[in-house]
mmCIF file of C-alpha atoms and ligand atoms in Angstrom:
data_model
loop_
_atom_site.group_PDB
_atom_site.id
_atom_site.type_symbol
_atom_site.label_atom_id
_atom_site.label_comp_id
_atom_site.label_asym_id
_atom_site.label_seq_id
_atom_site.Cartn_x
_atom_site.Cartn_y
_atom_site.Cartn_z
ATOM 1 C CA MET A 1 -5.152 75.463 -9.300
ATOM 2 C CA LYS A 2 -2.829 76.310 -6.433
ATOM 3 C CA LYS A 3 -1.783 73.209 -4.490
ATOM 4 C CA SER A 4 -2.733 73.427 -0.814
ATOM 5 C CA PRO A 5 0.182 73.064 1.622
ATOM 6 C CA PRO A 6 0.616 69.619 3.211
ATOM 7 C CA LYS A 7 -1.188 69.018 6.481
ATOM 8 C CA LYS A 8 1.027 70.102 9.369
ATOM 9 C CA ILE A 9 2.149 67.261 11.618
ATOM 10 C CA ARG A 10 3.804 67.748 15.000
ATOM 11 C CA ILE A 11 5.982 64.848 16.061
ATOM 12 C CA GLY A 12 7.036 63.949 19.601
ATOM 13 C CA ILE A 13 10.255 61.931 19.759
ATOM 14 C CA VAL A 14 10.618 59.657 22.808
ATOM 15 C CA GLY A 15 14.197 58.575 23.553
ATOM 16 C CA THR A 16 16.820 61.034 22.337
ATOM 17 C CA GLY A 17 19.881 58.765 22.132
ATOM 18 C CA GLY A 18 21.875 57.673 19.077
ATOM 19 C CA MET A 19 19.149 56.588 16.630
ATOM 20 C CA ALA A 20 16.852 59.507 17.435
ATOM 21 C CA ASN A 21 19.273 61.716 15.482
ATOM 22 C CA ALA A 22 18.382 59.840 12.296
ATOM 23 C CA HIS A 23 14.656 60.281 13.078
ATOM 24 C CA ALA A 24 15.086 64.018 13.621
ATOM 25 C CA LEU A 25 17.138 64.488 10.449
ATOM 26 C CA GLU A 26 14.569 62.603 8.353
ATOM 27 C CA PHE A 27 11.446 64.195 9.861
ATOM 28 C CA ASN A 28 13.034 67.640 9.549
ATOM 29 C CA LYS A 29 13.376 67.107 5.778
ATOM 30 C CA ILE A 30 9.622 66.582 5.260
ATOM 31 C CA PRO A 31 7.611 69.728 4.418
ATOM 32 C CA GLY A 32 4.943 70.506 7.004
ATOM 33 C CA VAL A 33 6.458 68.228 9.657
ATOM 34 C CA SER A 34 7.919 69.663 12.840
ATOM 35 C CA ILE A 35 9.448 68.082 15.896
ATOM 36 C CA ALA A 36 7.307 69.740 18.556
ATOM 37 C CA ALA A 37 8.352 67.753 21.628
ATOM 38 C CA VAL A 38 11.199 65.503 22.716
ATOM 39 C CA CYS A 39 11.462 63.240 25.738
ATOM 40 C CA ASP A 40 14.250 61.387 27.504
ATOM 41 C CA ILE A 41 14.657 60.119 31.055
ATOM 42 C CA ASP A 42 17.890 62.109 30.941
ATOM 43 C CA PRO A 43 16.478 65.676 30.839
ATOM 44 C CA ALA A 44 19.798 67.242 29.790
ATOM 45 C CA ARG A 45 19.981 64.910 26.800
ATOM 46 C CA ALA A 46 16.441 65.880 25.761
ATOM 47 C CA GLN A 47 17.299 69.606 26.065
ATOM 48 C CA GLU A 48 20.495 69.168 24.032
ATOM 49 C CA PHE A 49 18.590 67.239 21.396
ATOM 50 C CA SER A 50 15.967 69.958 21.144
ATOM 51 C CA ALA A 51 18.707 72.589 20.750
ATOM 52 C CA LYS A 52 20.540 70.532 18.111
ATOM 53 C CA HIS A 53 17.577 69.572 15.918
ATOM 54 C CA THR A 54 14.920 72.236 16.531
ATOM 55 C CA LYS A 55 16.889 75.289 17.736
ATOM 56 C CA GLY A 56 15.261 74.667 21.117
ATOM 57 C CA ARG A 57 11.704 74.989 19.758
ATOM 58 C CA ALA A 58 10.687 71.454 20.785
ATOM 59 C CA THR A 59 9.554 71.262 24.407
ATOM 60 C CA ALA A 60 11.725 68.828 26.351
ATOM 61 C CA PHE A 61 10.111 66.274 28.701
ATOM 62 C CA SER A 62 11.505 63.572 30.952
ATOM 63 C CA ASP A 63 8.313 61.495 31.076
ATOM 64 C CA HIS A 64 6.492 60.507 27.888
ATOM 65 C CA ARG A 65 3.139 60.541 29.741
ATOM 66 C CA ASP A 66 3.520 64.279 30.390
ATOM 67 C CA MET A 67 4.437 64.816 26.764
ATOM 68 C CA ILE A 68 1.339 62.947 25.585
ATOM 69 C CA ALA A 69 -0.943 64.575 28.174
ATOM 70 C CA ARG A 70 -0.087 68.080 26.933
ATOM 71 C CA GLY A 71 -2.059 67.221 23.822
ATOM 72 C CA ASP A 72 -0.058 69.258 21.314
ATOM 73 C CA ILE A 73 1.540 66.504 19.250
ATOM 74 C CA ASP A 74 -0.038 64.567 16.393
ATOM 75 C CA ALA A 75 2.170 61.440 16.452
ATOM 76 C CA ILE A 76 5.060 59.877 18.315
ATOM 77 C CA SER A 77 8.307 58.358 17.230
ATOM 78 C CA ASN A 78 9.398 55.776 19.804
ATOM 79 C CA VAL A 79 13.207 55.509 19.805
ATOM 80 C CA THR A 80 13.691 54.129 23.301
ATOM 81 C CA PRO A 81 15.529 50.882 24.173
ATOM 82 C CA ASP A 82 13.697 47.732 23.026
ATOM 83 C CA ALA A 83 11.987 46.898 26.354
ATOM 84 C CA LEU A 84 10.115 50.228 26.237
ATOM 85 C CA HIS A 85 8.705 49.887 22.739
ATOM 86 C CA ALA A 86 5.525 48.141 23.887
ATOM 87 C CA PRO A 87 4.619 50.174 27.010
ATOM 88 C CA ILE A 88 5.343 53.614 25.540
ATOM 89 C CA SER A 89 3.669 52.822 22.202
ATOM 90 C CA LEU A 90 0.596 51.486 24.039
ATOM 91 C CA ASP A 91 0.370 54.716 26.060
ATOM 92 C CA ALA A 92 0.493 56.771 22.862
ATOM 93 C CA ILE A 93 -2.086 54.565 21.134
ATOM 94 C CA SER A 94 -4.498 54.922 24.056
ATOM 95 C CA ALA A 95 -4.254 58.683 23.573
ATOM 96 C CA GLY A 96 -5.202 58.160 19.903
ATOM 97 C CA LEU A 97 -1.751 58.981 18.513
ATOM 98 C CA PRO A 98 -0.186 57.341 15.452
ATOM 99 C CA VAL A 99 3.082 55.568 16.384
ATOM 100 C CA PHE A 100 6.316 55.100 14.493
ATOM 101 C CA CYS A 101 8.169 52.548 16.617
ATOM 102 C CA GLU A 102 11.752 51.397 16.441
ATOM 103 C CA LYS A 103 12.536 47.738 15.893
ATOM 104 C CA PRO A 104 12.182 45.144 17.314
ATOM 105 C CA LEU A 105 8.497 45.974 17.796
ATOM 106 C CA ALA A 106 8.483 44.378 21.262
ATOM 107 C CA THR A 107 10.487 41.864 23.250
ATOM 108 C CA CYS A 108 8.067 38.968 22.599
ATOM 109 C CA HIS A 109 5.327 38.032 20.166
ATOM 110 C CA ALA A 110 2.546 38.310 22.796
ATOM 111 C CA ASP A 111 3.399 41.975 23.444
ATOM 112 C CA ALA A 112 3.701 42.661 19.728
ATOM 113 C CA VAL A 113 0.205 41.232 19.197
ATOM 114 C CA LYS A 114 -1.143 43.478 21.981
ATOM 115 C CA MET A 115 0.315 46.454 20.104
ATOM 116 C CA VAL A 116 -1.254 45.358 16.813
ATOM 117 C CA LYS A 117 -4.666 44.893 18.461
ATOM 118 C CA ALA A 118 -4.510 48.212 20.310
ATOM 119 C CA ALA A 119 -3.509 50.120 17.168
ATOM 120 C CA HIS A 120 -6.288 48.493 15.126
ATOM 121 C CA LYS A 121 -8.871 49.165 17.823
ATOM 122 C CA ALA A 122 -7.834 52.824 18.085
ATOM 123 C CA GLY A 123 -7.643 53.097 14.285
ATOM 124 C CA VAL A 124 -4.237 54.805 14.377
ATOM 125 C CA VAL A 125 -1.403 54.591 11.854
ATOM 126 C CA ASN A 126 1.269 52.217 13.149
ATOM 127 C CA MET A 127 4.671 51.462 11.684
ATOM 128 C CA VAL A 128 7.844 49.695 12.735
ATOM 129 C CA ASN A 129 11.154 51.074 11.502
ATOM 130 C CA PHE A 130 12.638 48.221 9.487
ATOM 131 C CA SER A 131 14.867 50.870 8.001
ATOM 132 C CA TYR A 132 16.733 48.665 5.507
ATOM 133 C CA ARG A 133 13.569 48.781 3.412
ATOM 134 C CA ASN A 134 14.800 52.274 2.600
ATOM 135 C CA CYS A 135 17.386 50.636 0.313
ATOM 136 C CA PRO A 136 15.910 50.694 -3.190
ATOM 137 C CA ALA A 137 17.700 47.421 -4.061
ATOM 138 C CA ILE A 138 15.479 45.361 -1.723
ATOM 139 C CA GLN A 139 12.354 46.817 -3.338
ATOM 140 C CA LEU A 140 13.658 45.755 -6.766
ATOM 141 C CA ALA A 141 14.505 42.279 -5.425
ATOM 142 C CA ARG A 142 10.912 41.969 -4.202
ATOM 143 C CA ASP A 143 9.530 43.097 -7.581
ATOM 144 C CA LEU A 144 11.733 40.606 -9.461
ATOM 145 C CA ALA A 145 10.715 37.760 -7.141
ATOM 146 C CA ALA A 146 7.007 38.698 -7.362
ATOM 147 C CA SER A 147 7.105 38.941 -11.172
ATOM 148 C CA GLY A 148 8.333 35.347 -11.426
ATOM 149 C CA ARG A 149 11.629 36.323 -13.109
ATOM 150 C CA LEU A 150 13.571 34.286 -10.560
ATOM 151 C CA GLY A 151 11.325 31.229 -11.072
ATOM 152 C CA ASP A 152 10.687 29.148 -7.964
ATOM 153 C CA ILE A 153 12.826 30.476 -5.146
ATOM 154 C CA VAL A 154 14.905 27.659 -3.712
ATOM 155 C CA HIS A 155 17.865 28.914 -1.730
ATOM 156 C CA ILE A 156 18.612 32.056 0.301
ATOM 157 C CA GLU A 157 21.777 33.289 1.979
ATOM 158 C CA ALA A 158 21.599 36.323 4.235
ATOM 159 C CA SER A 159 23.860 37.925 6.796
ATOM 160 C CA TYR A 160 24.130 40.999 8.960
ATOM 161 C CA LEU A 161 27.632 41.385 10.373
ATOM 162 C CA GLN A 162 28.920 43.936 12.881
ATOM 163 C CA SER A 163 32.109 44.117 14.929
ATOM 164 C CA TRP A 164 31.521 46.633 17.724
ATOM 165 C CA LEU A 165 32.591 44.059 20.348
ATOM 166 C CA VAL A 166 36.081 43.905 18.834
ATOM 167 C CA SER A 167 36.459 47.467 17.595
ATOM 168 C CA LYS A 168 35.733 51.045 18.615
ATOM 169 C CA HIS A 169 34.205 52.132 15.293
ATOM 170 C CA TRP A 170 31.128 53.305 17.187
ATOM 171 C CA GLY A 171 32.733 54.027 20.564
ATOM 172 C CA ASP A 172 33.677 51.758 23.446
ATOM 173 C CA TRP A 173 30.847 49.392 24.433
ATOM 174 C CA ARG A 174 32.442 48.908 27.896
ATOM 175 C CA THR A 175 31.681 52.471 28.908
ATOM 176 C CA SER A 176 28.602 53.317 26.882
ATOM 177 C CA PRO A 177 25.067 52.613 28.208
ATOM 178 C CA GLY A 178 23.852 52.785 24.579
ATOM 179 C CA TRP A 179 25.817 49.574 23.870
ATOM 180 C CA LEU A 180 25.655 47.950 27.304
ATOM 181 C CA TRP A 181 21.840 47.614 27.371
ATOM 182 C CA ARG A 182 22.142 45.692 24.115
ATOM 183 C CA LEU A 183 24.234 43.033 25.894
ATOM 184 C CA SER A 184 21.900 42.510 28.859
ATOM 185 C CA THR A 185 18.674 40.465 28.840
ATOM 186 C CA LYS A 186 17.670 42.100 32.129
ATOM 187 C CA HIS A 187 17.634 45.401 30.263
ATOM 188 C CA GLY A 188 15.259 43.923 27.688
ATOM 189 C CA SER A 189 17.764 43.023 24.993
ATOM 190 C CA LYS A 190 17.167 40.017 22.765
ATOM 191 C CA GLY A 191 20.818 40.155 21.779
ATOM 192 C CA VAL A 192 22.149 40.507 18.284
ATOM 193 C CA LEU A 193 19.167 38.523 16.998
ATOM 194 C CA GLY A 194 16.649 41.020 18.403
ATOM 195 C CA ASP A 195 18.810 44.006 17.519
ATOM 196 C CA VAL A 196 19.916 43.494 13.916
ATOM 197 C CA GLY A 197 18.712 39.915 13.309
ATOM 198 C CA VAL A 198 15.205 41.379 12.924
ATOM 199 C CA HIS A 199 16.449 43.526 10.026
ATOM 200 C CA ILE A 200 17.888 40.547 8.195
ATOM 201 C CA LEU A 201 14.777 38.429 8.853
ATOM 202 C CA ASP A 202 12.641 41.223 7.418
ATOM 203 C CA PHE A 203 15.075 41.802 4.543
ATOM 204 C CA ALA A 204 15.126 38.126 3.556
ATOM 205 C CA SER A 205 11.437 37.355 4.009
ATOM 206 C CA MET A 206 10.176 40.510 2.310
ATOM 207 C CA PRO A 207 10.975 39.231 -1.220
ATOM 208 C CA VAL A 208 10.780 35.504 -0.411
ATOM 209 C CA GLY A 209 7.661 35.305 1.777
ATOM 210 C CA PRO A 210 6.895 34.166 5.327
ATOM 211 C CA ILE A 211 9.180 31.935 7.376
ATOM 212 C CA ARG A 212 7.616 28.547 8.228
ATOM 213 C CA ALA A 213 10.255 26.951 10.482
ATOM 214 C CA VAL A 214 13.620 27.728 12.061
ATOM 215 C CA ASN A 215 16.531 25.862 13.569
ATOM 216 C CA ALA A 216 18.620 28.349 15.506
ATOM 217 C CA LYS A 217 21.871 28.334 17.435
ATOM 218 C CA LEU A 218 22.419 31.430 19.552
ATOM 219 C CA LYS A 219 25.562 32.138 21.460
ATOM 220 C CA ALA A 220 26.935 34.626 23.970
ATOM 221 C CA PHE A 221 30.669 34.148 23.663
ATOM 222 C CA GLN A 222 32.541 33.055 26.727
ATOM 223 C CA ASN A 223 34.729 36.126 27.047
ATOM 224 C CA LEU A 224 31.575 38.190 27.691
ATOM 225 C CA LYS A 225 29.103 35.655 29.023
ATOM 226 C CA GLY A 226 28.132 36.298 32.642
ATOM 227 C CA ARG A 227 30.513 39.229 32.932
ATOM 228 C CA ARG A 228 29.270 42.281 34.747
ATOM 229 C CA GLN A 229 29.866 45.836 33.676
ATOM 230 C CA GLY A 230 28.359 48.232 36.225
ATOM 231 C CA ASN A 231 24.620 47.422 36.416
ATOM 232 C CA TYR A 232 24.711 45.304 33.289
ATOM 233 C CA THR A 233 25.044 41.520 33.256
ATOM 234 C CA LEU A 234 26.357 40.603 29.824
ATOM 235 C CA ASP A 235 24.325 37.576 28.858
ATOM 236 C CA ALA A 236 22.461 38.368 25.632
ATOM 237 C CA ASN A 237 23.350 36.410 22.488
ATOM 238 C CA ASP A 238 26.004 38.088 20.362
ATOM 239 C CA SER A 239 26.083 35.576 17.502
ATOM 240 C CA ALA A 240 23.230 33.738 15.828
ATOM 241 C CA VAL A 241 23.186 31.151 13.065
ATOM 242 C CA LEU A 242 19.780 30.163 11.662
ATOM 243 C CA GLN A 243 18.584 27.526 9.268
ATOM 244 C CA VAL A 244 15.266 28.642 7.873
ATOM 245 C CA GLU A 245 12.459 27.084 5.847
ATOM 246 C CA PHE A 246 10.144 29.513 4.073
ATOM 247 C CA ALA A 247 6.434 28.880 3.496
ATOM 248 C CA ASN A 248 7.125 28.424 -0.239
ATOM 249 C CA GLY A 249 9.529 25.578 0.606
ATOM 250 C CA ALA A 250 12.774 27.496 0.016
ATOM 251 C CA LEU A 251 15.644 26.933 2.450
ATOM 252 C CA GLY A 252 17.813 29.686 3.842
ATOM 253 C CA ALA A 253 21.004 30.175 5.825
ATOM 254 C CA ILE A 254 20.890 33.367 7.864
ATOM 255 C CA HIS A 255 23.518 34.558 10.299
ATOM 256 C CA THR A 256 24.405 37.602 12.345
ATOM 257 C CA THR A 257 27.103 38.551 14.841
ATOM 258 C CA ARG A 258 28.761 41.397 16.715
ATOM 259 C CA TRP A 259 32.115 39.664 16.357
ATOM 260 C CA ALA A 260 32.668 39.971 12.604
ATOM 261 C CA THR A 261 36.179 41.371 12.848
ATOM 262 C CA GLY A 262 36.913 43.455 9.778
ATOM 263 C CA LYS A 263 33.255 44.257 9.066
ATOM 264 C CA VAL A 264 31.537 47.360 10.440
ATOM 265 C CA ASN A 265 27.890 47.069 9.418
ATOM 266 C CA SER A 266 27.556 44.659 6.514
ATOM 267 C CA LEU A 267 24.234 43.409 5.262
ATOM 268 C CA ALA A 268 24.033 40.969 2.357
ATOM 269 C CA LEU A 269 21.336 38.855 0.752
ATOM 270 C CA ALA A 270 21.359 36.368 -2.142
ATOM 271 C CA ILE A 271 18.202 34.771 -3.534
ATOM 272 C CA HIS A 272 18.534 31.836 -5.915
ATOM 273 C CA GLY A 273 15.582 30.659 -7.983
ATOM 274 C CA THR A 274 15.092 28.144 -10.775
ATOM 275 C CA LYS A 275 15.164 30.881 -13.436
ATOM 276 C CA GLY A 276 17.488 33.450 -11.942
ATOM 277 C CA ALA A 277 19.198 34.938 -8.928
ATOM 278 C CA VAL A 278 19.747 38.319 -7.314
ATOM 279 C CA ARG A 279 22.258 39.469 -4.751
ATOM 280 C CA ILE A 280 22.497 42.608 -2.654
ATOM 281 C CA ASP A 281 25.599 43.751 -0.827
ATOM 282 C CA LEU A 282 24.983 46.986 1.045
ATOM 283 C CA ASP A 283 28.735 47.527 1.473
ATOM 284 C CA LYS A 284 28.768 48.035 -2.287
ATOM 285 C CA SER A 285 25.444 49.695 -3.043
ATOM 286 C CA ALA A 286 22.012 50.357 -1.589
ATOM 287 C CA ASP A 287 20.342 51.136 -4.903
ATOM 288 C CA THR A 288 21.929 48.612 -7.260
ATOM 289 C CA LEU A 289 21.631 44.844 -7.030
ATOM 290 C CA GLU A 290 23.319 42.211 -9.164
ATOM 291 C CA ALA A 291 21.212 39.765 -11.141
ATOM 292 C CA CYS A 292 21.949 36.577 -12.999
ATOM 293 C CA LEU A 293 18.960 35.930 -15.271
ATOM 294 C CA GLY A 294 18.044 33.982 -18.419
ATOM 295 C CA GLY A 295 21.010 33.224 -20.706
ATOM 296 C CA ASP A 296 23.450 34.587 -18.122
ATOM 297 C CA ILE A 297 22.803 31.570 -15.893
ATOM 298 C CA GLU A 298 24.949 29.248 -18.050
ATOM 299 C CA LEU A 299 27.819 31.770 -17.891
ATOM 300 C CA SER A 300 27.399 32.692 -14.213
ATOM 301 C CA ASN A 301 27.286 36.233 -15.475
ATOM 302 C CA TRP A 302 26.017 38.800 -12.940
ATOM 303 C CA LYS A 303 24.870 42.196 -14.167
ATOM 304 C CA PRO A 304 24.112 45.322 -12.141
ATOM 305 C CA LEU A 305 20.472 46.454 -12.086
ATOM 306 C CA LYS A 306 19.695 49.902 -10.725
ATOM 307 C CA ALA A 307 16.522 50.264 -8.659
ATOM 308 C CA LYS A 308 14.091 53.186 -8.707
ATOM 309 C CA PRO A 309 14.245 55.474 -5.658
ATOM 310 C CA THR A 310 11.929 54.429 -2.845
ATOM 311 C CA ARG A 311 10.126 56.474 -0.182
ATOM 312 C CA CYS A 312 11.824 56.046 3.171
ATOM 313 C CA THR A 313 9.969 54.696 6.200
ATOM 314 C CA TYR A 314 9.775 58.169 7.799
ATOM 315 C CA ARG A 315 8.003 59.608 4.743
ATOM 316 C CA ARG A 316 5.748 56.566 4.507
ATOM 317 C CA PHE A 317 4.655 57.223 8.098
ATOM 318 C CA ILE A 318 3.827 60.868 7.409
ATOM 319 C CA ASP A 319 2.069 60.006 4.119
ATOM 320 C CA ALA A 320 0.025 57.354 5.948
ATOM 321 C CA ILE A 321 -1.148 59.924 8.499
ATOM 322 C CA ARG A 322 -1.959 62.480 5.798
ATOM 323 C CA THR A 323 -3.797 60.096 3.508
ATOM 324 C CA GLY A 324 -5.365 57.920 6.197
ATOM 325 C CA THR A 325 -4.006 54.784 4.539
ATOM 326 C CA PRO A 326 -1.927 52.126 6.333
ATOM 327 C CA GLY A 327 1.854 52.548 6.239
ATOM 328 C CA GLU A 328 4.263 49.704 5.542
ATOM 329 C CA PRO A 329 5.949 48.001 7.385
ATOM 330 C CA ASP A 330 3.179 48.072 9.985
ATOM 331 C CA PHE A 331 2.907 46.611 13.479
ATOM 332 C CA ALA A 332 1.423 43.413 12.043
ATOM 333 C CA ARG A 333 4.651 42.914 10.084
ATOM 334 C CA GLY A 334 6.661 43.720 13.215
ATOM 335 C CA ALA A 335 4.667 41.057 15.081
ATOM 336 C CA GLU A 336 5.231 38.507 12.301
ATOM 337 C CA ILE A 337 8.995 38.998 12.600
ATOM 338 C CA GLN A 338 8.683 38.842 16.402
ATOM 339 C CA LYS A 339 6.999 35.450 16.050
ATOM 340 C CA ALA A 340 9.965 34.165 14.042
ATOM 341 C CA LEU A 341 12.282 35.627 16.685
ATOM 342 C CA ASP A 342 10.459 33.833 19.526
ATOM 343 C CA ALA A 343 10.665 30.592 17.511
ATOM 344 C CA CYS A 344 14.459 31.064 17.229
ATOM 345 C CA PHE A 345 14.764 31.275 21.033
ATOM 346 C CA THR A 346 12.606 28.152 21.487
ATOM 347 C CA SER A 347 14.614 26.320 18.834
ATOM 348 C CA ASN A 348 17.894 27.290 20.493
ATOM 349 C CA ALA A 349 16.638 26.043 23.874
ATOM 350 C CA LYS A 350 15.390 22.742 22.422
ATOM 351 C CA GLY A 351 18.208 22.226 19.941
ATOM 352 C CA ALA A 352 15.593 21.405 17.304
ATOM 353 C CA TRP A 353 13.585 22.785 14.386
ATOM 354 C CA VAL A 354 10.554 24.813 15.514
ATOM 355 C CA ARG A 355 7.520 25.840 13.441
ATOM 356 C CA VAL A 356 6.860 29.579 13.406
HETATM 357 N N1 NAD B 1 16.115 51.020 12.599
HETATM 358 C C1 NAD B 1 17.412 51.085 12.766
HETATM 359 O O1 NAD B 1 18.166 50.988 11.800
HETATM 360 C C2 NAD B 1 17.981 51.304 14.144
HETATM 361 C C3 NAD B 1 19.320 51.678 14.328
HETATM 362 C C4 NAD B 1 19.766 51.893 15.637
HETATM 363 C C5 NAD B 1 18.907 51.718 16.712
HETATM 364 N N2 NAD B 1 17.620 51.322 16.483
HETATM 365 C C6 NAD B 1 16.678 51.125 17.599
HETATM 366 O O2 NAD B 1 16.413 52.392 18.204
HETATM 367 C C7 NAD B 1 16.202 52.228 19.603
HETATM 368 C C8 NAD B 1 17.139 53.150 20.366
HETATM 369 O O3 NAD B 1 18.468 52.792 20.061
HETATM 370 P P1 NAD B 1 19.675 53.821 20.318
HETATM 371 O O4 NAD B 1 20.851 53.265 19.649
HETATM 372 O O5 NAD B 1 19.239 55.185 20.011
HETATM 373 O O6 NAD B 1 19.833 53.639 21.891
HETATM 374 P P2 NAD B 1 20.413 54.688 22.934
HETATM 375 O O7 NAD B 1 20.655 53.927 24.166
HETATM 376 O O8 NAD B 1 21.506 55.479 22.290
HETATM 377 O O9 NAD B 1 19.178 55.712 23.139
HETATM 378 C C9 NAD B 1 18.021 55.385 23.850
HETATM 379 C C10 NAD B 1 17.573 56.624 24.611
HETATM 380 O O10 NAD B 1 16.326 56.342 25.245
HETATM 381 C C11 NAD B 1 16.356 56.968 26.509
HETATM 382 N N3 NAD B 1 15.355 56.356 27.386
HETATM 383 C C12 NAD B 1 15.467 55.237 28.147
HETATM 384 N N4 NAD B 1 14.316 55.012 28.817
HETATM 385 C C13 NAD B 1 13.469 56.012 28.456
HETATM 386 C C14 NAD B 1 12.133 56.345 28.818
HETATM 387 N N5 NAD B 1 11.411 55.600 29.677
HETATM 388 N N6 NAD B 1 11.579 57.457 28.293
HETATM 389 C C15 NAD B 1 12.269 58.260 27.442
HETATM 390 N N7 NAD B 1 13.549 57.989 27.056
HETATM 391 C C16 NAD B 1 14.132 56.868 27.552
HETATM 392 C C17 NAD B 1 17.793 56.796 26.993
HETATM 393 O O11 NAD B 1 18.116 57.693 28.045
HETATM 394 C C18 NAD B 1 18.540 57.067 25.696
HETATM 395 O O12 NAD B 1 18.850 58.440 25.559
HETATM 396 C C19 NAD B 1 16.435 50.740 19.910
HETATM 397 O O13 NAD B 1 15.214 50.076 19.990
HETATM 398 C C20 NAD B 1 17.221 50.229 18.705
HETATM 399 O O14 NAD B 1 16.957 48.878 18.420
HETATM 400 C C21 NAD B 1 17.159 51.140 15.226
#
């Protein structure tokens, strides 16, 4: 029997800055998916984006409400700065549209919960782009942990290290709004913790399980703290060191910074259990982890294990719409991570452990 073509899905992308390029490239690869509309408060940027990724076929808007009101898109991809994730996603949900939202889901747990409730009430597919789940190695780590091959998980080390405050690998943060909003709480940034800390919290707790308590120290280094750059007051944390207790009793050391001179974008995770350990270093490989299991423990012998390919978050979103089944990671997961994030801020303010 001839297979029927996949259901056509027209995506509207809101926010056409740096990360939106990755969204467009990935959605453009999926059969039956088209980018039908794009929106940015900078109309020229939206036009350019449409020309670059859709040969100008996507209608360009400067207000997402107009884009939604036209009624000719089936879903939105929200790639705006963090403070706009909640309001724009809520507008799309009230119009009955599935939403693929960038991380962090919101700027606080209360807003994230509103998003979860609204999406459930409207019955729309909802996903948050914890994109490091696209690395097959983390899926294998989760399978190994779930199968019991690591025994009881006891100790976790995880880090996400960047250096864009000391290098120009990704351009000059002093002159680029795309970096400056990330340094300013007034612009809705939760600092490095909200920006890439959420990835590492998701990455670590996906195989290990929920986080029960945190003890966090957040810092905005003195050479930036309180400085002004145009409209931006630079006050968001740029380094974070967390002690973490997981619900299963395991302890973890998790840290992240924008000052990791010599590192560009390094994400690493090690999980140690009573019967084995795994480690992932994305500078080395996204699809192979190293494992120390069984007899290898006595020799400290680590062997590479290659993971099966995994569907990326963009495809999961489209599949969820087509099949009517929930896509992972969903808003509820985004809200769970947001809760841990809020607890880190409370812990930092109190200088004490805080339950999540
Ligand atoms: N999942 C990942 O791996 C990953 C990687 C990078 C960025 N991100 C996330 O993607 C989001 C965007 O980051 P970016 O690096 O592209 O930032 P960016 O500043 O380069 O782009 C944001 C764009 O949104 C536009 N914008 C602002 N307000 C708007 C509004 N009301 N309506 C429409 N457009 C609006 C800006 O003009 C800009 O073009 C952030 O939330 C960030 O955390 C995720």
